[in-house]
mmCIF file of C-alpha atoms in Angstrom:
data_model
loop_
_atom_site.group_PDB
_atom_site.id
_atom_site.type_symbol
_atom_site.label_atom_id
_atom_site.label_comp_id
_atom_site.label_asym_id
_atom_site.label_seq_id
_atom_site.Cartn_x
_atom_site.Cartn_y
_atom_site.Cartn_z
ATOM 1 C CA UNK A 18 106.458 57.602 -6.052
ATOM 2 C CA UNK A 19 107.225 55.464 -2.976
ATOM 3 C CA UNK A 20 110.123 57.759 -2.206
ATOM 4 C CA UNK A 21 107.869 60.844 -2.340
ATOM 5 C CA UNK A 22 105.384 59.228 0.066
ATOM 6 C CA UNK A 23 108.235 58.543 2.461
ATOM 7 C CA UNK A 24 109.398 62.142 2.290
ATOM 8 C CA UNK A 25 105.883 63.386 2.961
ATOM 9 C CA UNK A 26 105.584 61.031 5.929
ATOM 10 C CA UNK A 27 108.913 62.186 7.336
ATOM 11 C CA UNK A 28 107.872 65.795 6.885
ATOM 12 C CA UNK A 29 104.589 65.110 8.693
ATOM 13 C CA UNK A 30 106.409 63.433 11.545
ATOM 14 C CA UNK A 31 108.893 66.287 11.716
ATOM 15 C CA UNK A 32 106.121 68.876 11.819
ATOM 16 C CA UNK A 33 104.259 66.883 14.450
ATOM 17 C CA UNK A 34 107.415 66.509 16.497
ATOM 18 C CA UNK A 35 108.143 70.212 16.283
ATOM 19 C CA UNK A 36 104.546 71.067 17.200
ATOM 20 C CA UNK A 37 104.695 68.738 20.156
ATOM 21 C CA UNK A 38 107.925 70.368 21.245
ATOM 22 C CA UNK A 39 106.468 73.827 20.909
ATOM 23 C CA UNK A 40 103.352 72.755 22.854
ATOM 24 C CA UNK A 41 105.531 71.240 25.572
ATOM 25 C CA UNK A 42 107.559 74.431 25.804
ATOM 26 C CA UNK A 43 104.371 76.514 25.947
ATOM 27 C CA UNK A 44 102.959 74.198 28.649
ATOM 28 C CA UNK A 45 106.130 74.524 30.699
ATOM 29 C CA UNK A 46 106.090 78.311 30.314
ATOM 30 C CA UNK A 47 102.402 78.576 31.231
ATOM 31 C CA UNK A 48 102.857 76.171 34.142
ATOM 32 C CA UNK A 49 105.831 78.191 35.315
ATOM 33 C CA UNK A 50 103.815 81.387 35.118
ATOM 34 C CA UNK A 51 100.957 79.783 37.060
ATOM 35 C CA UNK A 52 103.323 78.458 39.730
ATOM 36 C CA UNK A 53 104.972 81.867 39.965
ATOM 37 C CA UNK A 54 101.616 83.586 40.334
ATOM 38 C CA UNK A 55 100.443 81.118 42.965
ATOM 39 C CA UNK A 56 103.726 81.396 44.866
ATOM 40 C CA UNK A 57 103.577 85.165 44.682
ATOM 41 C CA UNK A 58 100.013 85.213 46.015
ATOM 42 C CA UNK A 59 100.889 82.913 48.889
ATOM 43 C CA UNK A 60 103.953 84.997 49.637
ATOM 44 C CA UNK A 61 101.833 88.130 49.719
ATOM 45 C CA UNK A 62 99.288 86.412 51.939
ATOM 46 C CA UNK A 63 102.029 85.308 54.323
ATOM 47 C CA UNK A 64 103.522 88.777 54.303
ATOM 48 C CA UNK A 65 100.090 90.228 55.006
ATOM 49 C CA UNK A 66 99.656 87.809 57.897
ATOM 50 C CA UNK A 67 103.068 88.689 59.248
ATOM 51 C CA UNK A 68 102.368 92.362 58.807
ATOM 52 C CA UNK A 69 98.998 91.920 60.476
ATOM 53 C CA UNK A 70 100.574 90.090 63.400
ATOM 54 C CA UNK A 71 103.278 92.707 63.656
ATOM 55 C CA UNK A 72 100.702 95.444 63.965
ATOM 56 C CA UNK A 73 98.286 93.449 66.104
ATOM 57 C CA UNK A 74 98.219 95.027 69.587
ATOM 58 C CA UNK A 75 100.157 92.798 71.974
ATOM 59 C CA UNK A 76 98.870 92.755 75.551
ATOM 60 C CA UNK A 77 101.158 94.906 77.605
ATOM 61 C CA UNK A 78 101.599 93.235 80.978
ATOM 62 C CA UNK A 79 102.601 96.479 82.611
ATOM 63 C CA UNK A 80 99.655 98.286 81.085
ATOM 64 C CA UNK A 81 97.329 95.490 82.189
ATOM 65 C CA UNK A 82 98.621 95.731 85.705
ATOM 66 C CA UNK A 83 98.404 99.500 85.825
ATOM 67 C CA UNK A 84 94.969 99.577 84.175
ATOM 68 C CA UNK A 85 93.313 98.432 87.407
ATOM 69 C CA UNK A 86 90.866 101.002 88.625
ATOM 70 C CA UNK A 87 92.427 103.437 91.047
ATOM 71 C CA UNK A 88 90.029 104.204 93.863
ATOM 72 C CA UNK A 89 90.161 107.660 95.334
ATOM 73 C CA UNK A 90 89.232 107.241 98.968
ATOM 74 C CA UNK A 91 87.699 110.095 100.885
ATOM 75 C CA UNK A 92 90.097 112.446 102.609
ATOM 76 C CA UNK A 93 89.191 115.208 105.053
ATOM 77 C CA UNK A 94 89.275 118.868 104.081
ATOM 78 C CA UNK A 95 92.342 120.882 105.001
ATOM 79 C CA UNK A 96 92.155 122.531 108.397
ATOM 80 C CA UNK A 97 93.179 125.762 106.705
ATOM 81 C CA UNK A 98 89.598 125.836 105.400
ATOM 82 C CA UNK A 99 88.202 126.220 108.924
ATOM 83 C CA UNK A 100 87.019 129.831 109.193
ATOM 84 C CA UNK A 101 88.820 132.118 111.619
ATOM 85 C CA UNK A 102 85.625 133.267 113.342
ATOM 86 C CA UNK A 103 83.445 132.061 116.201
ATOM 87 C CA UNK A 104 82.028 129.233 114.096
ATOM 88 C CA UNK A 105 85.563 128.148 113.297
ATOM 89 C CA UNK A 106 86.294 128.019 117.012
ATOM 90 C CA UNK A 107 83.222 125.826 117.445
ATOM 91 C CA UNK A 108 84.527 123.426 114.784
ATOM 92 C CA UNK A 109 87.920 123.252 116.487
ATOM 93 C CA UNK A 110 86.293 122.632 119.868
ATOM 94 C CA UNK A 111 84.289 119.817 118.279
ATOM 95 C CA UNK A 112 87.487 118.178 117.043
ATOM 96 C CA UNK A 113 89.025 118.532 120.506
ATOM 97 C CA UNK A 114 86.011 116.806 122.049
ATOM 98 C CA UNK A 115 86.244 113.935 119.556
ATOM 99 C CA UNK A 116 89.979 113.496 120.097
ATOM 100 C CA UNK A 117 90.037 113.980 123.877
ATOM 101 C CA UNK A 118 86.509 113.147 124.990
ATOM 102 C CA UNK A 119 87.553 111.905 128.405
ATOM 103 C CA UNK A 120 89.398 115.119 129.256
ATOM 104 C CA UNK A 121 86.112 117.023 129.022
ATOM 105 C CA UNK A 122 83.395 114.395 129.560
ATOM 106 C CA UNK A 123 85.105 111.402 131.173
ATOM 107 C CA UNK A 124 85.248 110.242 134.824
ATOM 108 C CA UNK A 125 87.422 113.270 135.625
ATOM 109 C CA UNK A 126 86.032 115.496 132.908
ATOM 110 C CA UNK A 127 86.294 119.271 133.162
ATOM 111 C CA UNK A 128 82.795 119.777 131.697
ATOM 112 C CA UNK A 129 80.833 116.729 132.852
ATOM 113 C CA UNK A 130 81.331 113.144 134.039
ATOM 114 C CA UNK A 131 79.209 111.145 131.627
ATOM 115 C CA UNK A 132 81.506 108.583 129.942
ATOM 116 C CA UNK A 133 83.851 105.694 130.711
ATOM 117 C CA UNK A 134 87.248 107.300 130.017
ATOM 118 C CA UNK A 135 87.540 106.307 126.368
ATOM 119 C CA UNK A 136 87.696 108.898 123.596
ATOM 120 C CA UNK A 137 85.498 109.041 120.499
ATOM 121 C CA UNK A 138 88.618 108.679 118.386
ATOM 122 C CA UNK A 139 89.424 105.332 119.985
ATOM 123 C CA UNK A 140 86.747 103.965 117.625
ATOM 124 C CA UNK A 141 86.668 106.820 115.068
ATOM 125 C CA UNK A 142 90.378 106.965 114.354
ATOM 126 C CA UNK A 143 92.355 110.176 113.902
ATOM 127 C CA UNK A 144 89.410 112.231 115.125
ATOM 128 C CA UNK A 145 87.148 110.562 112.573
ATOM 129 C CA UNK A 146 89.293 111.223 109.503
ATOM 130 C CA UNK A 147 90.921 107.889 108.587
ATOM 131 C CA UNK A 148 89.614 105.925 105.576
ATOM 132 C CA UNK A 149 88.074 102.646 106.776
ATOM 133 C CA UNK A 150 88.810 103.852 110.309
ATOM 134 C CA UNK A 151 85.130 104.446 111.137
ATOM 135 C CA UNK A 152 85.410 108.029 109.867
ATOM 136 C CA UNK A 153 82.655 110.647 109.859
ATOM 137 C CA UNK A 154 82.776 111.459 106.142
ATOM 138 C CA UNK A 155 79.183 110.430 105.384
ATOM 139 C CA UNK A 156 77.493 111.270 108.685
ATOM 140 C CA UNK A 157 76.240 114.773 107.944
ATOM 141 C CA UNK A 158 75.262 113.794 104.383
ATOM 142 C CA UNK A 159 73.168 110.816 105.483
ATOM 143 C CA UNK A 160 71.470 112.092 108.672
ATOM 144 C CA UNK A 161 68.725 112.301 109.650
ATOM 145 C CA UNK A 162 67.930 108.772 108.463
ATOM 146 C CA UNK A 163 65.851 105.745 109.371
ATOM 147 C CA UNK A 164 67.735 103.169 111.446
ATOM 148 C CA UNK A 165 66.348 99.680 111.789
ATOM 149 C CA UNK A 166 67.780 99.160 115.269
ATOM 150 C CA UNK A 167 65.548 101.817 116.809
ATOM 151 C CA UNK A 168 62.878 101.556 114.135
ATOM 152 C CA UNK A 169 62.799 105.359 113.887
ATOM 153 C CA UNK A 170 64.223 108.194 111.843
ATOM 154 C CA UNK A 171 67.215 109.383 113.844
ATOM 155 C CA UNK A 172 68.907 112.763 114.037
ATOM 156 C CA UNK A 173 72.658 113.345 114.283
ATOM 157 C CA UNK A 174 72.121 114.187 117.953
ATOM 158 C CA UNK A 175 70.564 110.765 118.519
ATOM 159 C CA UNK A 176 73.422 109.079 116.653
ATOM 160 C CA UNK A 177 76.069 110.849 118.746
ATOM 161 C CA UNK A 178 74.256 109.991 121.957
ATOM 162 C CA UNK A 179 74.074 106.357 120.893
ATOM 163 C CA UNK A 180 77.883 106.390 120.992
ATOM 164 C CA UNK A 181 77.891 107.990 124.427
ATOM 165 C CA UNK A 182 75.461 105.415 125.801
ATOM 166 C CA UNK A 183 76.982 102.365 124.090
ATOM 167 C CA UNK A 184 80.603 102.791 122.987
ATOM 168 C CA UNK A 185 81.412 105.124 125.888
ATOM 169 C CA UNK A 186 79.038 103.266 128.241
ATOM 170 C CA UNK A 187 77.809 106.594 129.543
ATOM 171 C CA UNK A 188 74.976 109.073 129.518
ATOM 172 C CA UNK A 189 73.637 111.239 126.675
ATOM 173 C CA UNK A 190 74.595 114.840 126.049
ATOM 174 C CA UNK A 191 71.969 117.552 126.073
ATOM 175 C CA UNK A 192 71.096 118.204 122.430
ATOM 176 C CA UNK A 193 71.329 121.960 122.885
ATOM 177 C CA UNK A 194 74.618 121.886 124.821
ATOM 178 C CA UNK A 195 77.733 123.688 123.608
ATOM 179 C CA UNK A 196 79.516 120.340 123.328
ATOM 180 C CA UNK A 197 76.824 118.714 121.178
ATOM 181 C CA UNK A 198 76.692 121.734 118.855
ATOM 182 C CA UNK A 199 80.495 121.719 118.557
ATOM 183 C CA UNK A 200 80.686 118.032 117.705
ATOM 184 C CA UNK A 201 78.005 118.440 115.036
ATOM 185 C CA UNK A 202 79.798 121.483 113.602
ATOM 186 C CA UNK A 203 83.020 119.468 113.325
ATOM 187 C CA UNK A 204 81.246 116.497 111.723
ATOM 188 C CA UNK A 205 79.508 118.834 109.284
ATOM 189 C CA UNK A 206 82.833 120.429 108.347
ATOM 190 C CA UNK A 207 84.414 116.998 107.786
ATOM 191 C CA UNK A 208 81.620 116.252 105.333
ATOM 192 C CA UNK A 209 82.408 119.296 103.207
ATOM 193 C CA UNK A 210 81.870 118.392 99.560
ATOM 194 C CA UNK A 211 80.061 115.107 100.265
ATOM 195 C CA UNK A 212 76.804 115.118 98.330
ATOM 196 C CA UNK A 213 73.634 114.778 100.394
ATOM 197 C CA UNK A 214 72.599 111.148 100.678
ATOM 198 C CA UNK A 215 75.923 109.866 99.339
ATOM 199 C CA UNK A 216 78.545 107.703 101.031
ATOM 200 C CA UNK A 217 82.099 108.217 99.739
ATOM 201 C CA UNK A 218 84.624 105.423 99.191
ATOM 202 C CA UNK A 219 86.433 104.551 102.414
ATOM 203 C CA UNK A 220 83.637 105.721 104.697
ATOM 204 C CA UNK A 221 82.877 103.882 107.913
ATOM 205 C CA UNK A 222 84.123 100.305 108.184
ATOM 206 C CA UNK A 223 84.874 97.575 105.668
ATOM 207 C CA UNK A 224 82.816 94.417 105.973
ATOM 208 C CA UNK A 225 84.969 91.332 105.391
ATOM 209 C CA UNK A 226 83.747 88.229 103.569
ATOM 210 C CA UNK A 227 82.249 85.611 105.876
ATOM 211 C CA UNK A 228 84.422 82.639 106.768
ATOM 212 C CA UNK A 229 83.420 79.065 105.957
ATOM 213 C CA UNK A 230 83.714 78.310 109.657
ATOM 214 C CA UNK A 231 82.856 79.964 112.932
ATOM 215 C CA UNK A 232 85.223 82.646 114.201
ATOM 216 C CA UNK A 233 87.331 81.072 116.960
ATOM 217 C CA UNK A 234 88.028 82.928 120.243
ATOM 218 C CA UNK A 235 90.850 80.504 121.127
ATOM 219 C CA UNK A 236 92.650 81.132 117.859
ATOM 220 C CA UNK A 237 91.957 84.842 118.323
ATOM 221 C CA UNK A 238 93.576 84.728 121.758
ATOM 222 C CA UNK A 239 96.820 83.502 120.214
ATOM 223 C CA UNK A 240 96.775 86.270 117.608
ATOM 224 C CA UNK A 241 95.956 88.831 120.315
ATOM 225 C CA UNK A 242 99.006 87.785 122.303
ATOM 226 C CA UNK A 243 101.207 88.105 119.222
ATOM 227 C CA UNK A 244 99.803 91.330 117.783
ATOM 228 C CA UNK A 245 97.811 93.317 120.348
ATOM 229 C CA UNK A 246 99.063 92.718 123.865
ATOM 230 C CA UNK A 247 101.887 95.286 123.665
ATOM 231 C CA UNK A 248 99.359 98.153 123.487
ATOM 232 C CA UNK A 249 96.155 96.864 125.066
ATOM 233 C CA UNK A 250 97.719 94.702 127.764
ATOM 234 C CA UNK A 251 97.395 91.104 128.836
ATOM 235 C CA UNK A 252 94.047 91.729 130.487
ATOM 236 C CA UNK A 253 92.726 94.058 127.779
ATOM 237 C CA UNK A 254 92.727 97.062 130.138
ATOM 238 C CA UNK A 255 94.528 99.386 127.751
ATOM 239 C CA UNK A 256 96.998 102.059 128.844
ATOM 240 C CA UNK A 257 96.047 105.218 130.710
ATOM 241 C CA UNK A 258 97.950 108.445 130.151
ATOM 242 C CA UNK A 259 100.222 109.692 132.999
ATOM 243 C CA UNK A 260 97.537 111.812 134.673
ATOM 244 C CA UNK A 261 94.914 109.050 134.438
ATOM 245 C CA UNK A 262 92.412 111.257 132.617
ATOM 246 C CA UNK A 263 92.319 109.427 129.288
ATOM 247 C CA UNK A 264 93.499 106.295 127.498
ATOM 248 C CA UNK A 265 96.506 106.279 125.211
ATOM 249 C CA UNK A 266 95.426 102.780 124.164
ATOM 250 C CA UNK A 267 91.796 101.984 124.991
ATOM 251 C CA UNK A 268 90.574 99.024 127.050
ATOM 252 C CA UNK A 269 89.115 96.281 124.853
ATOM 253 C CA UNK A 270 87.100 94.633 127.589
ATOM 254 C CA UNK A 271 86.311 95.122 131.257
ATOM 255 C CA UNK A 272 84.416 97.814 133.154
ATOM 256 C CA UNK A 273 85.882 100.758 131.222
ATOM 257 C CA UNK A 274 85.399 99.396 127.703
ATOM 258 C CA UNK A 275 82.439 99.659 125.327
ATOM 259 C CA UNK A 276 79.324 97.791 126.408
ATOM 260 C CA UNK A 277 77.593 94.943 124.588
ATOM 261 C CA UNK A 278 75.236 97.361 122.819
ATOM 262 C CA UNK A 279 78.054 99.070 120.914
ATOM 263 C CA UNK A 280 78.545 98.657 117.193
ATOM 264 C CA UNK A 281 81.956 97.035 117.656
ATOM 265 C CA UNK A 282 80.369 94.271 119.711
ATOM 266 C CA UNK A 283 79.197 92.817 116.405
ATOM 267 C CA UNK A 284 82.203 90.805 115.295
ATOM 268 C CA UNK A 285 81.738 91.697 111.613
ATOM 269 C CA UNK A 286 82.290 95.353 112.557
ATOM 270 C CA UNK A 287 85.223 94.589 114.840
ATOM 271 C CA UNK A 288 86.861 92.316 112.251
ATOM 272 C CA UNK A 289 86.681 95.005 109.559
ATOM 273 C CA UNK A 290 88.004 97.580 112.004
ATOM 274 C CA UNK A 291 91.092 95.626 113.074
ATOM 275 C CA UNK A 292 91.874 94.312 109.573
ATOM 276 C CA UNK A 293 92.265 97.852 108.211
ATOM 277 C CA UNK A 294 93.693 99.595 111.262
ATOM 278 C CA UNK A 295 95.537 97.228 113.599
ATOM 279 C CA UNK A 296 98.192 96.813 114.767
ATOM 280 C CA UNK A 297 98.468 100.579 115.058
ATOM 281 C CA UNK A 298 99.911 102.126 111.916
ATOM 282 C CA UNK A 299 98.543 99.790 109.240
ATOM 283 C CA UNK A 300 96.069 100.890 106.587
ATOM 284 C CA UNK A 301 93.527 99.485 104.154
ATOM 285 C CA UNK A 302 96.209 99.353 101.446
ATOM 286 C CA UNK A 303 98.798 97.751 103.709
ATOM 287 C CA UNK A 304 97.132 95.452 106.270
ATOM 288 C CA UNK A 305 99.067 93.095 108.491
ATOM 289 C CA UNK A 306 96.325 90.713 109.605
ATOM 290 C CA UNK A 307 94.668 88.114 107.395
ATOM 291 C CA UNK A 308 90.872 88.031 107.212
ATOM 292 C CA UNK A 309 90.818 84.893 109.357
ATOM 293 C CA UNK A 310 93.028 86.499 112.000
ATOM 294 C CA UNK A 311 90.786 89.554 112.059
ATOM 295 C CA UNK A 312 87.644 87.442 112.537
ATOM 296 C CA UNK A 313 89.283 85.366 115.272
ATOM 297 C CA UNK A 314 90.562 88.428 117.157
ATOM 298 C CA UNK A 315 87.065 89.907 116.973
ATOM 299 C CA UNK A 316 85.639 86.683 118.387
ATOM 300 C CA UNK A 317 88.185 86.644 121.196
ATOM 301 C CA UNK A 318 87.809 90.294 122.231
ATOM 302 C CA UNK A 319 84.019 90.121 122.152
ATOM 303 C CA UNK A 320 84.011 86.910 124.152
ATOM 304 C CA UNK A 321 85.531 88.767 127.103
ATOM 305 C CA UNK A 322 83.417 90.351 129.893
ATOM 306 C CA UNK A 323 82.171 93.923 129.506
ATOM 307 C CA UNK A 324 79.285 96.140 130.669
ATOM 308 C CA UNK A 325 75.783 95.140 129.615
ATOM 309 C CA UNK A 326 73.172 97.401 128.072
ATOM 310 C CA UNK A 327 69.465 96.651 128.054
ATOM 311 C CA UNK A 328 68.599 96.173 124.387
ATOM 312 C CA UNK A 329 65.107 94.787 124.648
ATOM 313 C CA UNK A 330 63.691 97.745 122.718
ATOM 314 C CA UNK A 331 66.098 97.262 119.811
ATOM 315 C CA UNK A 332 65.161 95.554 116.535
ATOM 316 C CA UNK A 333 61.384 95.511 116.812
ATOM 317 C CA UNK A 334 61.351 94.226 113.231
ATOM 318 C CA UNK A 335 63.343 90.980 113.502
ATOM 319 C CA UNK A 336 63.674 90.721 109.735
ATOM 320 C CA UNK A 337 65.935 93.801 109.855
ATOM 321 C CA UNK A 338 68.225 92.461 112.582
ATOM 322 C CA UNK A 339 71.793 91.782 111.305
ATOM 323 C CA UNK A 340 72.654 88.100 111.189
ATOM 324 C CA UNK A 341 75.673 88.628 113.477
ATOM 325 C CA UNK A 342 73.754 90.527 116.144
ATOM 326 C CA UNK A 343 74.730 88.588 119.272
ATOM 327 C CA UNK A 344 71.405 88.650 121.139
ATOM 328 C CA UNK A 345 68.074 87.045 120.301
ATOM 329 C CA UNK A 346 65.294 86.746 119.528
ATOM 330 C CA UNK A 347 65.776 86.068 115.803
ATOM 331 C CA UNK A 348 63.515 85.434 112.888
ATOM 332 C CA UNK A 349 65.136 82.027 112.306
ATOM 333 C CA UNK A 350 66.019 78.902 114.256
ATOM 334 C CA UNK A 351 69.797 79.355 114.400
ATOM 335 C CA UNK A 352 71.339 79.573 117.858
ATOM 336 C CA UNK A 353 72.506 82.732 119.586
ATOM 337 C CA UNK A 354 76.007 81.234 119.579
ATOM 338 C CA UNK A 355 75.986 80.883 115.800
ATOM 339 C CA UNK A 356 74.576 84.374 115.357
ATOM 340 C CA UNK A 357 77.490 85.725 117.389
ATOM 341 C CA UNK A 358 80.427 83.716 116.001
ATOM 342 C CA UNK A 359 79.156 82.049 112.835
ATOM 343 C CA UNK A 360 79.422 80.265 110.531
ATOM 344 C CA UNK A 361 77.195 82.902 108.944
ATOM 345 C CA UNK A 362 76.878 81.516 105.424
ATOM 346 C CA UNK A 363 74.206 78.934 106.389
ATOM 347 C CA UNK A 364 72.170 81.737 107.995
ATOM 348 C CA UNK A 365 72.465 83.866 104.868
ATOM 349 C CA UNK A 366 71.567 80.914 102.627
ATOM 350 C CA UNK A 367 68.537 80.016 104.724
ATOM 351 C CA UNK A 368 67.280 83.583 104.622
ATOM 352 C CA UNK A 369 67.827 84.098 100.889
#
C-alpha cells in the first residue's frame, strides 16, 4: 500500500512537471508572438514615418529663390503704333520737343526763347520713357487732378507749364499753341493702355527710405567728385553740345539749372532719381550708388547756388506740405535746415 501511494505521488509530480513544461512552452510561444507583433507594428510605424518623410515636400532653395514676385514695370508702346497721319506727326513733334526742348524753345530756340537751355528729357529720361526715370506713363491717366502745392485742380497744361517755369526756369507755353498740343499728344500716346486714375509700376520716381541721420553735403561732394564730375563738370555746369544750343549733360546748379521751385530741389526726389539712373547707364535693377550716397549727393547738389522762384503762394494748407520741402513756414517747430536735409524720421514721428 505504501508503494502504491509512492507511485501515485510520482505520477502526480510527473503530470505536474509536464503541465508546467507545457505551460512554459505556451508562455514562451505566446510571448514570442506578442514580441513579434509589437516589433512588426513598430517596424511598420517606422516605415510609415520614413515613407512619410520621403514624400514630404522638401523646400527647394532654387524654387524659393525664383518664387519671388516678378514685377512687370511699365514700358512705352512701340513707335510703330504711332499713326501715319497728321495726328501721328503731332505725336512725333511732341517727342522731339521733349527730347530737344532747347533747340525749339531754349535761349536760341527756333520757335521761342522761353527756357534755360535744358531739355525736358534731362529730368524725364529717354523722352519720358524710362522706368523710375521720371517717366510720363501715368500723366494722362491721372490729370486733371488736385495738387496740394497749388491747392487747385490742375490740368495737364498747367503741369507742363510748371516744368517750364521751375525745372526749365522759364516762361509758360500758350495752352493753345502747336507745341503744347504736340507735347500733350505725345504724353497721351505714351499712356496708351494705362487705366484712368491708375499709376503703373515704375512710374515717376522712387522714394528711398529716410536715413537715420541728416543727408550730408560734404559727404555728397566726395561722391560727386568720384561719380558725377566726368559728365556734369567740376562746377556743375554740365556740357553743351558743339553748337551751344542744348546740353548733352545738363547743369546741376548755377544760372542755367533748375530753380529752387523745381521738384528735384526736394532732396527725396533727387535721391530717388540718382539712385535709379546715375551714373548714366544704370537702372533700377542694377544701381551703382547706395541709398546713403544718393541722399548725400542730393544734399550736395541742392546746397549749391541756383535761380530762385517766388513760392509764397505755394502750400496754402501747411498740413499738406512735404516734410522735405526746403522752405518754411511749416506746421511744426522743426528748423528749415532739418526740413531740407533731415533727419526726417523725427519729423514724421512727431506728425504721426
